[in-house]
Structures are given as structure tokens and as C-alpha cells.
């Protein structure tokens, strides 16, 4: 089983926030806004994994009004999602994701992000594809007002 469409997550960017992306804190004076640590890349990956097994979505499992998830490290959410996957005797084959962000540059951080995610997803680093692109200064993403990530995954029983 796998999903047919790339899964999308979006977060608004704001000055003075920590910028968590793929479990890594990016050097930045601004960051993403959310109930959790607002890690848009991990959220998209969680939704891809959940969607592949028809397990609803991240908001269903980890409500954004539940105080226990306020400011939570999204790596914990991803570990919880992996537990659901493994409970059903599935494992991750690979993931592919793209981050759309005007700045800071994501590319230099991709190897570190791959290491973090591969450990949680229980795959080798070569199975964790992370890509980054800008929005070419077009619309709110291009103006640096928001960050977006897409993810797809393949699971096997
Ligand atoms: Mg999110």
C-alpha cells in the first residue's frame, strides 16, 4: 500500500521563532509558527506515512488544541507515527520530500536531516530523499512569509 498524491504541509514564518526543519534547528532569526515545534518537513512525512495506511492524519492523532503537544519536538510525533506503522507490521521502504522555502538555504543541512530522519524511520540514509527549492520570489512563499513541504513514502508489509 502506498499513497498516490504527495502530502502537503504549510506553516507561516515569524521573526523570533526557532526554525525546526527535519528535526534540525536551522540557523535563522525567524521560524515556523505552530502548536508543536512547527516542523513542516516532519509533519508532511508523518501525514504521508499515516495516509499510506489509511490512518487519518497528524491532526487526528496529535490535536493542535491538546496542551500535551504544545511546543512538542516533532521527532516525537514521527516516532509515534512509526509505532503505528510497525504495529501493523509495515516498514518504510523510502521517502521522498521537497521543502519550499525562500531562505535560509536548506541544501547545506540536508545531510544532517537525512541522518536524523533515517534513524527514526529505521532506514538507511540513501532511502531518505530530501530536496529543497525556493518559490522564485513568487507569492507568499516567495516573500518568505511561509514554508511548505511535500512528502511521499513507500511502505512494505
Ligand atoms: Mg504542520
Coordinates of C-alpha atoms and ligand atoms in Angstrom, one line a residue:
X1 CA 0.0 0.0 0.0
X2 CA 1.2 3.5 -0.7
X3 CA -0.2 6.9 -1.3
X4 CA -0.9 8.3 -4.7
X5 CA -0.6 12.0 -4.0
X6 CA 2.2 13.9 -2.4
X7 CA 1.2 15.1 1.0
X8 CA 1.5 18.8 1.8
X9 CA 2.1 20.8 4.9
X10 CA 2.4 24.6 5.3
X11 CA 3.5 26.8 8.2
X12 CA 3.6 30.6 8.5
X13 CA 7.0 32.1 9.3
X14 CA 7.6 34.7 12.0
X15 CA 10.5 36.6 13.4
X16 CA 11.8 35.4 16.8
X17 CA 10.8 31.7 16.4
X18 CA 13.1 28.7 16.4
X19 CA 13.2 27.2 12.9
X20 CA 12.9 23.4 13.1
X21 CA 13.1 21.5 9.8
X22 CA 13.5 17.8 9.5
X23 CA 14.4 17.6 13.2
X24 CA 17.2 20.1 12.9
X25 CA 17.2 23.6 14.2
X26 CA 18.2 25.9 11.3
X27 CA 20.3 29.0 11.9
X28 CA 17.7 31.7 11.4
X29 CA 16.3 34.8 13.1
X30 CA 12.8 33.6 12.2
X31 CA 11.0 30.3 12.2
X32 CA 7.7 28.5 11.6
X33 CA 4.6 29.1 13.7
X34 CA 2.6 26.2 15.0
X35 CA 1.2 24.4 18.1
X36 CA 4.1 21.9 18.1
X37 CA 7.6 22.9 17.1
X38 CA 6.1 23.5 13.6
X39 CA 8.5 21.2 11.7
X40 CA 6.8 21.3 8.3
X41 CA 9.0 18.6 6.8
X42 CA 8.4 16.1 9.6
X43 CA 4.7 16.9 9.5
X44 CA 4.4 16.2 5.8
X45 CA 6.3 12.9 6.3
X46 CA 4.0 11.9 9.2
X47 CA 1.0 12.6 7.0
X48 CA 2.4 10.6 4.1
X49 CA 3.1 7.6 6.4
X50 CA -0.4 7.8 8.0
X51 CA -2.1 8.3 4.7
X52 CA -0.4 5.3 3.2
X53 CA -2.0 3.0 5.8
X54 CA -5.3 4.9 5.9
X55 CA -4.7 6.1 9.5
X56 CA -6.1 9.6 9.1
X57 CA -3.7 12.5 9.6
X58 CA -1.4 14.1 12.1
X59 CA -4.1 16.4 13.4
X60 CA -6.3 13.4 14.2
X61 CA -3.6 11.7 16.3
X62 CA -2.0 14.8 17.8
X63 CA -4.6 17.5 18.2
X64 CA -3.3 21.1 17.9
X65 CA -5.5 22.1 20.8
X66 CA -4.1 19.5 23.1
X67 CA -1.8 21.1 25.6
X68 CA 0.4 17.9 25.8
X69 CA 1.6 18.6 22.2
X70 CA 2.3 22.3 22.8
X71 CA 5.8 23.1 21.6
X72 CA 6.5 19.3 21.2
X73 CA 9.5 18.1 19.3
X74 CA 8.0 16.8 16.0
X75 CA 10.6 13.9 16.1
X76 CA 8.5 12.5 18.9
X77 CA 5.4 12.7 16.7
X78 CA 7.2 10.9 13.9
X79 CA 8.4 8.2 16.4
X80 CA 4.7 7.8 17.5
X81 CA 3.6 7.5 13.8
X82 CA 6.3 4.9 13.2
X83 CA 5.0 2.9 16.2
X84 CA 1.6 2.8 14.5
X85 CA 3.2 1.7 11.2
X86 CA 5.2 -1.1 13.0
X87 CA 2.1 -2.2 15.0
X88 CA 0.6 -3.0 11.6
X89 CA 3.7 -4.9 10.6
X90 CA 4.7 -2.4 7.9
X91 CA 8.1 -0.8 7.4
X92 CA 9.3 2.2 5.4
X93 CA 11.0 1.4 2.1
X94 CA 11.8 5.0 1.2
X95 CA 10.5 8.6 1.5
X96 CA 10.9 11.5 -0.9
X97 CA 10.3 15.1 0.2
X98 CA 10.6 18.6 -1.1
X99 CA 10.8 21.7 1.1
X100 CA 9.8 25.1 -0.5
X101 CA 11.5 27.9 1.3
X102 CA 13.0 31.2 0.2
X103 CA 15.6 31.4 3.0
X104 CA 17.6 30.3 4.8
X105 CA 19.2 27.8 2.4
X106 CA 18.2 24.3 3.2
X107 CA 20.7 22.4 1.0
X108 CA 23.7 22.6 3.3
X109 CA 21.6 21.0 6.1
X110 CA 20.2 18.1 4.0
X111 CA 22.9 15.5 5.0
X112 CA 22.2 16.2 8.7
X113 CA 18.5 16.0 8.2
X114 CA 18.9 12.7 6.4
X115 CA 20.8 11.2 9.3
X116 CA 18.1 12.3 11.8
X117 CA 15.2 11.0 9.7
X118 CA 16.8 7.8 8.7
X119 CA 17.3 6.8 12.3
X120 CA 13.7 7.4 13.2
X121 CA 12.3 5.8 10.0
X122 CA 14.6 2.8 10.5
X123 CA 16.0 3.0 7.0
X124 CA 19.5 3.7 5.6
X125 CA 20.3 7.3 4.6
X126 CA 20.1 6.6 0.9
X127 CA 16.3 5.8 1.4
X128 CA 15.7 9.4 2.7
X129 CA 15.4 11.8 -0.2
X130 CA 15.2 15.4 0.9
X131 CA 15.1 18.2 -1.7
X132 CA 14.8 21.9 -1.4
X133 CA 13.7 24.7 -3.7
X134 CA 12.8 28.3 -3.5
X135 CA 9.5 29.7 -4.7
X136 CA 11.3 32.1 -7.1
X137 CA 10.1 35.2 -5.1
X138 CA 6.5 34.4 -6.2
X139 CA 3.5 34.9 -3.8
X140 CA 3.6 34.5 0.0
X141 CA 6.1 31.6 -0.1
X142 CA 8.4 33.7 -2.3
X143 CA 8.1 36.6 0.0
X144 CA 9.3 34.5 2.9
X145 CA 6.0 34.5 4.7
X146 CA 5.6 30.7 4.8
X147 CA 7.3 27.4 4.4
X148 CA 5.8 24.4 2.6
X149 CA 6.8 20.7 2.4
X150 CA 5.7 17.8 0.2
X151 CA 6.3 14.2 1.1
X152 CA 5.6 10.7 -0.4
X153 CA 6.5 7.4 1.1
X154 CA 6.5 3.7 0.2
X155 CA 5.8 1.2 2.9
X156 CA 6.0 -2.6 2.7
X157 CA 4.5 -5.3 4.9
Ligands
LIG1 MG1 2.1 21.2 10.4

